[in-house]
Short mmCIF file of C-alpha atoms in Angstrom, two decimals:
data_model
loop_
_atom_site.label_atom_id
_atom_site.label_comp_id
_atom_site.label_asym_id
_atom_site.label_seq_id
_atom_site.Cartn_x
_atom_site.Cartn_y
_atom_site.Cartn_z
CA GLY D 137 -18.60 -158.08 -29.10
CA LYS D 138 -16.92 -160.06 -31.83
CA ASN D 139 -15.40 -158.76 -35.05
CA TRP D 140 -16.09 -160.94 -38.07
CA SER D 141 -13.03 -161.99 -40.01
CA THR D 142 -12.32 -164.63 -42.62
CA SER D 143 -10.35 -166.54 -39.99
CA ILE D 144 -13.59 -167.33 -38.16
CA GLY D 145 -14.79 -169.35 -41.12
CA SER D 146 -18.40 -169.75 -42.19
CA GLU D 147 -19.76 -170.32 -38.67
CA SER D 148 -19.18 -168.75 -35.28
CA TYR D 149 -20.65 -169.78 -31.92
CA HIS D 150 -21.17 -167.51 -28.93
CA ALA D 151 -22.69 -167.33 -25.44
CA ARG D 152 -23.77 -169.93 -22.91
CA ARG D 153 -26.56 -168.10 -21.18
CA GLN D 154 -29.56 -165.94 -21.81
CA GLN D 155 -28.55 -162.71 -23.54
CA PRO D 156 -30.66 -159.54 -23.28
CA CYS D 157 -29.32 -158.26 -26.60
CA ILE D 158 -27.58 -159.76 -29.61
CA TRP D 159 -26.63 -157.26 -32.30
CA LEU D 160 -25.33 -158.46 -35.65
CA GLY D 161 -24.37 -156.14 -38.47
CA ASP D 162 -21.82 -154.64 -40.81
CA THR D 163 -20.78 -151.02 -41.33
CA VAL D 164 -24.10 -150.18 -43.02
CA ARG D 165 -26.94 -152.20 -41.55
CA GLY D 166 -27.74 -154.86 -38.99
CA VAL D 167 -30.34 -156.58 -36.88
CA ALA D 168 -30.75 -156.55 -33.10
CA TRP D 169 -32.47 -159.27 -31.09
CA MET D 170 -33.58 -158.34 -27.56
CA GLY D 171 -35.20 -160.43 -24.83
CA GLY D 172 -36.10 -159.50 -21.28
CA SER D 173 -35.95 -162.71 -19.24
CA ASP D 174 -34.51 -166.22 -19.17
CA ALA D 175 -37.90 -167.68 -18.25
CA ASN D 176 -38.46 -170.96 -20.13
CA TRP D 177 -34.94 -171.00 -21.53
CA VAL D 178 -33.44 -174.50 -21.30
CA LEU D 179 -29.72 -174.28 -22.01
CA THR D 180 -26.81 -176.67 -21.85
CA LYS D 181 -23.13 -175.82 -21.48
CA GLN D 182 -22.85 -175.45 -25.24
CA PRO D 183 -23.08 -172.02 -26.92
CA ASN D 184 -26.63 -171.24 -27.90
CA VAL D 185 -26.01 -168.47 -30.43
CA ARG D 186 -24.78 -169.23 -33.94
CA VAL D 187 -23.79 -166.84 -36.72
CA LYS D 188 -23.56 -168.53 -40.11
CA ARG D 189 -22.50 -167.10 -43.46
CA LEU D 190 -23.79 -168.51 -46.74
CA GLY D 191 -22.42 -166.44 -49.59
CA GLU D 192 -23.54 -162.84 -49.10
CA THR D 193 -26.18 -163.79 -46.51
CA VAL D 194 -25.52 -164.06 -42.78
CA PHE D 195 -27.91 -165.94 -40.49
CA LEU D 196 -28.37 -165.39 -36.75
CA GLU D 197 -29.69 -168.35 -34.78
CA VAL D 198 -30.66 -168.11 -31.10
CA LYS D 199 -31.60 -171.36 -29.36
CA LEU D 200 -34.01 -171.03 -26.46
CA ILE D 201 -34.20 -174.79 -25.77
CA GLN D 202 -31.08 -176.88 -26.36
CA ARG D 203 -32.09 -180.30 -25.07
CA PRO D 204 -35.24 -182.45 -25.05
CA VAL D 205 -37.79 -181.35 -22.44
CA GLU D 206 -41.33 -182.33 -21.56
CA VAL D 207 -43.72 -179.44 -22.15
CA THR D 208 -46.89 -179.68 -20.07
CA ARG D 209 -47.94 -176.03 -20.25
CA SER D 210 -47.83 -173.29 -22.84
CA LEU D 211 -44.42 -171.59 -22.99
CA THR D 212 -44.33 -167.81 -23.22
CA TYR D 213 -41.37 -165.82 -24.55
CA THR D 214 -41.09 -162.08 -25.02
CA PHE D 215 -38.50 -160.69 -27.40
CA SER D 216 -38.10 -158.15 -30.19
CA VAL D 217 -36.22 -158.00 -33.47
CA GLN D 218 -35.25 -154.66 -34.97
CA ALA D 219 -33.29 -153.52 -38.01
CA THR D 220 -30.41 -151.08 -37.52
CA PRO D 221 -29.75 -148.22 -37.91
CA VAL D 222 -32.93 -147.68 -35.93
CA ARG D 223 -33.42 -144.12 -37.22
CA PRO D 224 -31.97 -141.61 -39.70
CA PRO D 225 -28.78 -139.91 -38.50
CA THR D 226 -29.20 -136.87 -36.26
CA PRO D 227 -28.89 -133.82 -38.57
CA HIS D 228 -25.70 -131.76 -38.13
CA ALA D 229 -24.68 -134.11 -35.30
CA ARG D 230 -20.98 -133.23 -35.38
CA GLU D 231 -21.73 -129.57 -34.65
CA PHE D 232 -22.86 -130.50 -31.13
CA CYS D 233 -19.85 -130.60 -28.81
CA PHE D 234 -19.34 -130.29 -25.06
CA SER D 235 -16.38 -128.37 -23.66
CA VAL D 236 -15.14 -126.04 -26.35
CA GLU D 237 -14.62 -122.38 -25.58
CA GLY D 238 -17.69 -120.18 -25.83
CA GLU D 239 -21.27 -121.28 -25.30
CA ARG D 240 -20.53 -125.01 -25.18
CA ASN D 241 -18.39 -125.16 -22.05
CA THR D 242 -18.95 -127.82 -19.41
CA VAL D 243 -19.91 -126.94 -15.84
CA GLY D 244 -19.16 -129.66 -13.32
CA TRP D 245 -17.40 -130.50 -10.11
CA GLU D 246 -14.40 -132.58 -9.10
CA GLY D 247 -13.96 -135.19 -6.39
CA ASN D 248 -16.29 -137.19 -4.15
CA TRP D 249 -18.67 -137.52 -7.07
CA PHE D 250 -21.56 -139.33 -5.47
CA ARG D 251 -21.73 -137.34 -2.24
CA ASN D 252 -21.46 -134.03 -4.06
CA GLY D 253 -23.77 -135.26 -6.78
CA THR D 254 -26.56 -136.24 -4.41
CA PRO D 255 -28.49 -132.94 -4.67
CA LEU D 256 -28.45 -133.15 -8.46
CA GLN D 257 -29.86 -136.66 -8.45
CA ALA D 258 -32.05 -136.51 -5.38
CA TYR D 259 -33.44 -133.01 -5.25
CA PRO D 260 -34.33 -131.72 -8.72
CA GLN D 261 -36.91 -129.42 -7.15
CA GLU D 262 -34.09 -127.76 -5.17
CA ARG D 263 -32.19 -127.26 -8.39
CA GLN D 264 -35.22 -125.61 -10.01
CA ASN D 265 -35.74 -123.20 -7.11
CA ARG D 266 -32.19 -121.84 -7.01
CA ASP D 267 -31.34 -118.34 -8.15
CA TRP D 268 -30.11 -118.87 -11.70
CA THR D 269 -28.99 -115.28 -12.24
CA LEU D 270 -25.29 -116.15 -12.44
CA TRP D 271 -25.94 -119.22 -14.59
CA ARG D 272 -27.86 -117.10 -17.08
CA GLN D 273 -25.10 -114.49 -17.10
CA TRP D 274 -22.30 -117.01 -17.70
CA TYR D 275 -24.14 -119.50 -19.88
CA PRO D 276 -27.14 -117.92 -21.62
CA ARG D 277 -28.08 -121.19 -23.32
CA GLY D 278 -27.05 -124.80 -23.63
CA LEU D 279 -27.16 -126.00 -20.01
CA PHE D 280 -27.83 -129.73 -19.67
CA PRO D 281 -29.13 -130.80 -16.23
CA TYR D 282 -27.78 -134.16 -15.07
CA PHE D 283 -30.22 -137.01 -14.50
CA ALA D 284 -29.24 -140.58 -13.63
CA LEU D 285 -31.60 -143.20 -15.02
CA TYR D 286 -30.93 -145.87 -12.38
CA ARG D 287 -29.62 -143.91 -9.43
CA VAL D 288 -30.89 -141.33 -6.98
CA GLY D 289 -29.41 -139.87 -3.79
CA SER D 290 -30.56 -141.96 -0.84
CA GLU D 291 -30.83 -138.90 1.45
CA SER D 292 -33.86 -137.72 -0.47
CA GLU D 293 -37.05 -137.88 1.58
CA ILE D 294 -39.02 -139.16 -1.38
CA VAL D 295 -36.54 -142.00 -1.88
CA GLN D 296 -36.63 -142.95 1.79
CA GLU D 297 -40.40 -143.05 1.57
CA LYS D 298 -40.59 -145.10 -1.62
CA SER D 299 -37.28 -146.95 -1.68
CA GLN D 300 -38.77 -150.43 -1.39
CA ARG D 301 -41.03 -149.76 -4.34
CA TRP D 302 -38.23 -148.30 -6.43
CA GLU D 303 -34.99 -150.09 -5.57
CA ASP D 304 -33.81 -153.06 -7.58
CA GLY D 305 -32.91 -155.17 -4.54
CA LYS D 306 -29.14 -154.87 -5.04
CA PRO D 307 -26.75 -153.26 -2.54
CA VAL D 308 -25.29 -149.82 -3.08
CA GLU D 309 -21.84 -150.12 -4.65
CA GLY D 310 -19.77 -149.09 -1.64
CA PRO D 311 -19.08 -145.89 0.32
CA PRO D 312 -19.26 -142.98 -0.08
CA TYR D 313 -21.77 -143.47 -2.89
CA ASN D 314 -24.71 -142.44 -0.74
CA GLU D 315 -27.29 -143.47 -3.32
CA SER D 316 -30.04 -145.92 -4.11
CA ARG D 317 -30.17 -148.06 -7.23
CA ILE D 318 -33.50 -147.91 -8.98
CA CYS D 319 -35.53 -150.44 -10.96
CA ILE D 320 -36.56 -148.83 -14.23
CA GLY D 321 -39.61 -151.10 -14.22
CA SER D 322 -41.05 -148.99 -11.38
CA LYS D 323 -43.64 -146.69 -12.95
CA PRO D 324 -43.72 -144.24 -9.99
CA TRP D 325 -39.98 -143.66 -10.44
CA CYS D 326 -40.39 -143.08 -14.19
CA ASP D 327 -43.26 -140.67 -13.59
CA TRP D 328 -41.14 -138.77 -11.05
CA LEU D 329 -38.20 -138.60 -13.47
CA LEU D 330 -40.39 -137.36 -16.32
CA LYS D 331 -41.96 -134.71 -14.10
CA TRP D 332 -38.66 -133.08 -13.18
CA ALA D 333 -37.23 -133.45 -16.66
CA ALA D 334 -40.24 -131.49 -17.93
CA GLU D 335 -39.67 -128.83 -15.26
CA SER D 336 -36.03 -128.46 -16.31
CA LEU D 337 -36.86 -128.08 -19.99
CA LYS D 338 -39.08 -125.06 -19.29
CA TYR D 339 -35.98 -122.93 -18.71
CA GLU D 340 -34.82 -121.08 -21.82
CA GLU D 341 -31.14 -121.59 -21.02
CA VAL D 342 -31.54 -125.38 -20.74
CA GLY D 343 -30.58 -127.04 -24.02
CA GLY D 344 -31.77 -130.51 -23.13
CA ILE D 345 -31.33 -133.39 -20.70
CA TYR D 346 -28.13 -135.30 -19.97
CA LEU D 347 -29.12 -138.85 -18.99
CA ASP D 348 -26.39 -140.94 -17.35
CA VAL D 349 -25.91 -144.65 -16.47
CA CYS D 350 -28.38 -145.83 -19.11
CA HIS D 351 -26.99 -149.34 -19.50
CA LEU D 352 -29.50 -152.16 -19.39
CA ALA D 353 -29.77 -153.45 -15.81
CA ARG D 354 -31.52 -156.36 -14.14
CA CYS D 355 -33.87 -156.36 -11.18
CA ASP D 356 -34.51 -159.27 -8.80
CA SER D 357 -36.85 -157.57 -6.33
CA PRO D 358 -40.01 -159.57 -5.52
CA LEU D 359 -41.74 -156.25 -4.77
CA HIS D 360 -41.75 -155.54 -8.51
CA GLY D 361 -42.90 -158.99 -9.56
CA HIS D 362 -39.38 -159.79 -10.70
CA GLN D 363 -39.14 -163.07 -8.79
CA HIS D 364 -41.47 -165.74 -10.08
CA GLN D 365 -41.56 -169.24 -11.53
CA ASP D 366 -41.55 -170.04 -15.21
CA GLN D 367 -43.67 -172.73 -16.89
CA PHE D 368 -41.11 -175.37 -15.92
CA GLY D 369 -41.50 -174.46 -12.22
CA ARG D 370 -38.03 -172.91 -11.96
CA ASP D 371 -37.42 -169.78 -9.90
CA ILE D 372 -36.64 -166.79 -12.12
CA THR D 373 -34.82 -164.20 -10.03
CA ALA D 374 -33.64 -161.70 -12.61
CA ARG D 375 -35.35 -159.72 -15.32
CA TRP D 376 -33.97 -157.31 -17.89
CA ASN D 377 -36.35 -154.35 -18.18
CA VAL D 378 -35.93 -154.00 -21.93
CA GLN D 379 -39.40 -152.78 -22.86
CA GLU D 380 -39.69 -150.54 -19.79
CA GLN D 381 -36.36 -148.87 -20.50
CA ARG D 382 -37.26 -148.40 -24.15
CA GLU D 383 -40.49 -146.70 -23.08
CA ILE D 384 -38.85 -144.22 -20.66
CA HIS D 385 -36.22 -143.32 -23.28
CA LYS D 386 -38.98 -142.80 -25.84
CA GLN D 387 -40.93 -140.53 -23.49
CA LEU D 388 -37.86 -138.47 -22.60
CA TYR D 389 -36.94 -138.16 -26.29
CA GLU D 390 -40.45 -137.02 -27.21
CA LEU D 391 -40.42 -134.59 -24.28
CA CYS D 392 -37.17 -133.02 -25.52
CA GLU D 393 -38.50 -132.94 -29.08
CA SER D 394 -41.62 -131.08 -27.93
CA HIS D 395 -39.36 -128.35 -26.50
CA LYS D 396 -37.03 -128.44 -29.55
CA LYS D 397 -34.20 -129.56 -27.26
CA LYS D 398 -31.84 -132.55 -27.10
CA LEU D 399 -31.61 -135.81 -25.18
CA VAL D 400 -27.96 -136.78 -24.64
CA VAL D 401 -27.49 -140.33 -23.35
CA HIS D 402 -24.51 -142.05 -21.73
CA ALA D 403 -24.81 -145.83 -21.44
CA LEU D 404 -21.33 -146.58 -20.03
CA THR D 405 -20.10 -149.50 -22.15
CA THR D 406 -22.98 -150.98 -24.13
CA TRP D 407 -25.59 -149.89 -26.66
CA TRP D 408 -29.02 -151.48 -27.01
CA PRO D 409 -30.42 -150.42 -30.40
CA SER D 410 -34.13 -150.55 -29.62
CA VAL D 411 -33.54 -148.56 -26.39
CA HIS D 412 -30.78 -146.08 -27.14
CA GLY D 413 -32.09 -145.24 -30.59
CA TRP D 414 -34.38 -142.87 -28.68
CA ALA D 415 -31.71 -140.18 -28.27
CA HIS D 416 -30.34 -137.27 -30.22
CA HIS D 417 -26.76 -137.95 -29.17
CA LEU D 418 -24.98 -140.90 -27.54
CA LEU D 419 -21.80 -140.59 -25.50
CA ALA D 420 -19.22 -143.30 -26.27
CA GLY D 421 -15.62 -143.89 -25.24
CA GLU D 422 -15.70 -144.75 -21.53
CA ASP D 423 -15.49 -148.41 -22.46
CA THR D 424 -11.96 -147.77 -23.81
CA TYR D 425 -10.66 -146.95 -20.31
CA PHE D 426 -8.81 -150.24 -19.90
CA LYS D 427 -7.42 -150.08 -23.42
CA VAL D 428 -5.56 -146.96 -22.32
CA ASN D 429 -4.89 -148.18 -18.77
CA LEU D 430 -3.62 -151.72 -19.18
CA ASP D 431 -2.46 -152.28 -15.58
CA ARG D 432 -5.43 -150.44 -14.01
CA ASN D 433 -3.08 -147.89 -12.48
CA ALA D 434 -3.98 -144.37 -13.61
CA SER D 435 -0.62 -143.01 -12.45
CA THR D 436 1.17 -144.82 -15.27
CA SER D 437 0.86 -144.05 -18.97
CA ASP D 438 0.50 -147.61 -20.20
CA ASN D 439 -0.77 -147.28 -23.74
CA PRO D 440 -0.79 -143.73 -25.10
CA TRP D 441 -1.42 -145.02 -28.64
CA ALA D 442 -4.36 -147.24 -27.67
CA TYR D 443 -6.82 -145.57 -30.01
CA THR D 444 -4.75 -146.40 -33.09
CA SER D 445 -3.61 -149.84 -31.93
CA THR D 446 -5.45 -151.90 -29.30
CA VAL D 447 -8.90 -150.35 -29.87
CA PRO D 448 -9.91 -152.37 -32.96
CA LEU D 449 -11.19 -150.76 -36.14
CA GLY D 450 -14.35 -152.84 -35.78
CA TYR D 451 -15.15 -150.94 -32.58
CA TRP D 452 -14.79 -147.58 -34.30
CA LYS D 453 -16.96 -148.64 -37.22
CA THR D 454 -19.86 -149.68 -34.98
CA LEU D 455 -20.11 -146.11 -33.65
CA HIS D 456 -21.19 -145.02 -37.11
CA ARG D 457 -24.25 -147.22 -37.60
CA LEU D 458 -26.71 -146.90 -34.72
CA GLY D 459 -28.51 -143.70 -35.76
CA PRO D 460 -28.12 -140.99 -33.08
CA GLY D 461 -25.08 -138.73 -33.30
CA MET D 462 -22.05 -140.10 -31.47
CA LEU D 463 -19.92 -137.98 -29.12
CA PHE D 464 -16.63 -139.69 -28.33
CA LEU D 465 -15.13 -139.14 -24.86
CA PRO D 466 -11.38 -139.99 -24.72
CA GLN D 467 -9.86 -141.30 -21.48
CA PHE D 468 -6.46 -139.57 -21.20
CA GLY D 469 -5.80 -137.95 -17.83
CA ARG D 470 -8.44 -140.23 -16.35
CA ALA D 471 -7.11 -143.65 -17.26
CA SER D 472 -3.59 -142.22 -17.49
CA PRO D 473 -1.55 -139.46 -15.79
CA GLU D 474 -2.82 -135.88 -16.09
CA SER D 475 0.46 -135.05 -17.81
CA ASP D 476 -0.98 -136.76 -20.91
CA LEU D 477 -3.45 -133.88 -21.19
CA LYS D 478 -0.63 -131.37 -21.66
CA ARG D 479 0.98 -133.27 -24.51
CA VAL D 480 -0.05 -132.68 -28.10
CA GLN D 481 0.39 -136.38 -28.61
CA PRO D 482 -1.29 -138.76 -27.85
CA SER D 483 -4.41 -136.56 -28.12
CA ARG D 484 -3.98 -136.13 -31.86
CA SER D 485 -3.98 -139.90 -32.29
CA VAL D 486 -7.51 -140.25 -30.92
CA LEU D 487 -8.74 -137.07 -32.63
CA GLY D 488 -7.66 -138.51 -35.96
CA MET D 489 -9.62 -141.69 -35.32
CA ILE D 490 -12.69 -139.69 -34.29
CA ALA D 491 -12.60 -137.68 -37.51
CA ALA D 492 -11.85 -140.69 -39.72
CA HIS D 493 -15.01 -142.40 -38.40
CA GLY D 494 -17.45 -139.51 -38.67
CA CYS D 495 -17.93 -139.09 -34.91
CA GLY D 496 -18.51 -136.01 -32.83
CA LEU D 497 -16.33 -135.01 -29.88
CA TYR D 498 -16.80 -134.61 -26.14
CA ASN D 499 -13.76 -132.39 -25.54
CA MET D 500 -12.69 -133.73 -22.14
CA TYR D 501 -9.91 -136.09 -20.97
CA ILE D 502 -7.85 -134.86 -23.88
CA ASN D 503 -5.64 -131.91 -24.76
CA ARG D 504 -8.46 -129.36 -24.94
CA ASN D 505 -6.64 -127.03 -27.33
CA GLN D 506 -6.14 -129.83 -29.83
CA GLY D 507 -9.76 -130.93 -29.46
CA GLU D 508 -11.06 -127.43 -30.08
CA LYS D 509 -8.74 -127.04 -33.08
CA LEU D 510 -10.25 -130.14 -34.74
CA TYR D 511 -13.74 -128.92 -33.89
CA ARG D 512 -13.16 -125.49 -35.46
CA GLU D 513 -11.39 -126.84 -38.55
CA LEU D 514 -13.58 -129.87 -39.34
CA LEU D 515 -16.45 -130.89 -37.09
CA GLU D 516 -18.20 -127.50 -36.92
CA PRO D 517 -17.77 -126.22 -40.51
CA TYR D 518 -18.50 -129.67 -41.98
CA ALA D 519 -21.45 -130.50 -39.75
CA ASP D 520 -23.77 -130.50 -42.78
CA ALA D 521 -21.37 -132.51 -44.95
CA ASP D 522 -21.80 -136.01 -46.31
CA PHE D 523 -19.27 -138.43 -44.81
CA TYR D 524 -17.32 -140.92 -46.97
CA PRO D 525 -15.44 -143.45 -44.79
CA TYR D 526 -12.14 -145.10 -45.57
CA TRP D 527 -13.66 -148.59 -45.65
CA GLU D 528 -15.52 -147.62 -48.82
CA SER D 529 -13.46 -147.11 -51.95
CA ASN D 530 -12.55 -143.47 -52.52
CA GLU D 531 -10.21 -141.57 -54.81
CA TYR D 532 -7.94 -140.46 -51.95
CA ALA D 533 -7.07 -143.95 -50.65
CA HIS D 534 -3.41 -144.14 -49.68
CA HIS D 535 -2.07 -147.30 -48.02
CA PRO D 536 -1.32 -147.72 -45.09
CA LEU D 537 -3.27 -144.60 -44.13
CA LEU D 538 -6.95 -144.49 -43.18
CA VAL D 539 -8.40 -141.90 -45.56
CA SER D 540 -11.94 -140.54 -45.17
CA PHE D 541 -13.43 -137.33 -46.49
CA TYR D 542 -16.31 -134.93 -45.91
CA GLU D 543 -18.16 -133.16 -48.74
CA ARG D 544 -20.36 -130.12 -48.20
CA PRO D 545 -23.35 -129.28 -50.45
CA SER D 546 -21.15 -126.61 -52.06
CA GLY D 547 -18.73 -129.30 -53.22
CA GLN D 548 -16.00 -128.30 -50.77
CA ARG D 549 -14.22 -131.32 -49.33
CA MET D 550 -12.04 -131.97 -46.31
CA VAL D 551 -9.88 -135.07 -46.54
CA ILE D 552 -8.41 -136.62 -43.41
CA TYR D 553 -5.36 -138.88 -43.60
CA VAL D 554 -4.78 -140.90 -40.42
CA ASN D 555 -1.50 -142.72 -39.87
CA PRO D 556 -2.04 -145.66 -37.47
CA THR D 557 1.55 -146.89 -37.89
CA ASP D 558 4.88 -146.13 -36.23
CA GLN D 559 6.41 -144.92 -39.51
CA LEU D 560 6.26 -141.53 -41.22
CA VAL D 561 4.16 -141.69 -44.42
CA ARG D 562 4.44 -139.25 -47.34
CA VAL D 563 1.32 -137.93 -49.12
CA GLY D 564 2.39 -135.94 -52.17
CA ASP D 565 4.69 -133.20 -50.94
CA ARG D 566 3.45 -133.54 -47.34
CA THR D 567 4.02 -136.10 -44.60
CA VAL D 568 1.87 -137.66 -41.90
CA ALA D 569 3.73 -138.34 -38.66
CA PRO D 570 3.32 -141.66 -36.81
CA ARG D 571 -0.01 -141.90 -34.90
CA ASP D 572 -0.99 -138.50 -36.30
CA PHE D 573 -3.35 -137.11 -38.93
CA LEU D 574 -3.40 -134.58 -41.74
CA LEU D 575 -6.35 -132.45 -42.91
CA VAL D 576 -6.37 -131.30 -46.55
CA ASP D 577 -8.91 -128.94 -48.17
CA LYS D 578 -9.97 -130.03 -51.65
CA ARG D 579 -12.57 -129.07 -54.20
CA GLY D 580 -14.87 -131.91 -55.23
CA ARG D 581 -16.80 -132.49 -58.41
#
């Protein structure tokens, strides 16, 4: 994405190819344009997307045809335009948190992810038939079964039987992944996924569905009708399943709603408003991996202060304006040495940014004690509070700090002062250390 700044001027040009999603907005509202195919697009080497500012109004222009062409048949285009946020914020969103002590712990496994994960993706019926006595004893509620939207273990008999109808025609991404990639435009696959999601939600201890790898993907399989010619006679070999993915998300969301449970979605690095708006919570943060790990070597601690420096403020602000509650997943100990997890800093640097932007927390790849401390002091007790961000004028503003505050219905406030600089900053009779934050209880009006 691009962050608007006055240095761009009144016009900005982007892209040289068909884009499945273009999302334009500020910290409050926006508009998302989504299209599923490049059929009948006639582009040159020049950018075909223009953003233009005239006073307080910003225009988004998307050119589908950039040069003169002879049209001998009707041209068909399918796209959607949607305002954002796409829905009201999830109530009490910050109260929901994975991996804090108590009933919200995470159960998982380490190493050889795809081979060990195969039963969870390929055999949901096996999962349902297991003896859950110990699970119920350890975790009486709040279990979230793992489902992958695009992937399923290739050892499954049902996948071997139907793989040609389901797969998206692309190779598996290398050993030992042991999986098949799925086209979300395949209705039999969606029906199968919905069936076993419904079976999982029947269990009292299941709190909802965790849906992974939900990024928008293309399919070029002729078995799905995804190779054809457009009205200009050109071969179209890729199709973004925008409407199909929106529909499966909607059905899963409504299924969870009917059981009074939650749909938690992880889309890796990108959000598509008209698709991912159908979720109670979205998991963000994995796309900051290479901001923390600059040389792509996880054994070196390249950028421990990434979240207050190289991750731009524009990125943080976008997490606030989609609609579903955001859970932020830091990347320390994953993109950097595990020793980073034992240090109080740099974990407090990212926790401060999470709190200053009204996000929730996924308490992994971080110093867990520090994450739980923030959860107990702010995110949980102020889950019902109104959030007032630093980019709006407030009475606690204190340059160069980022100062946001939360106000509960009772009038109780919690102010967070985040120091993104390398210098100690004094606030009254207290100080905020470099790359650190300070929480202060105050009484509001």
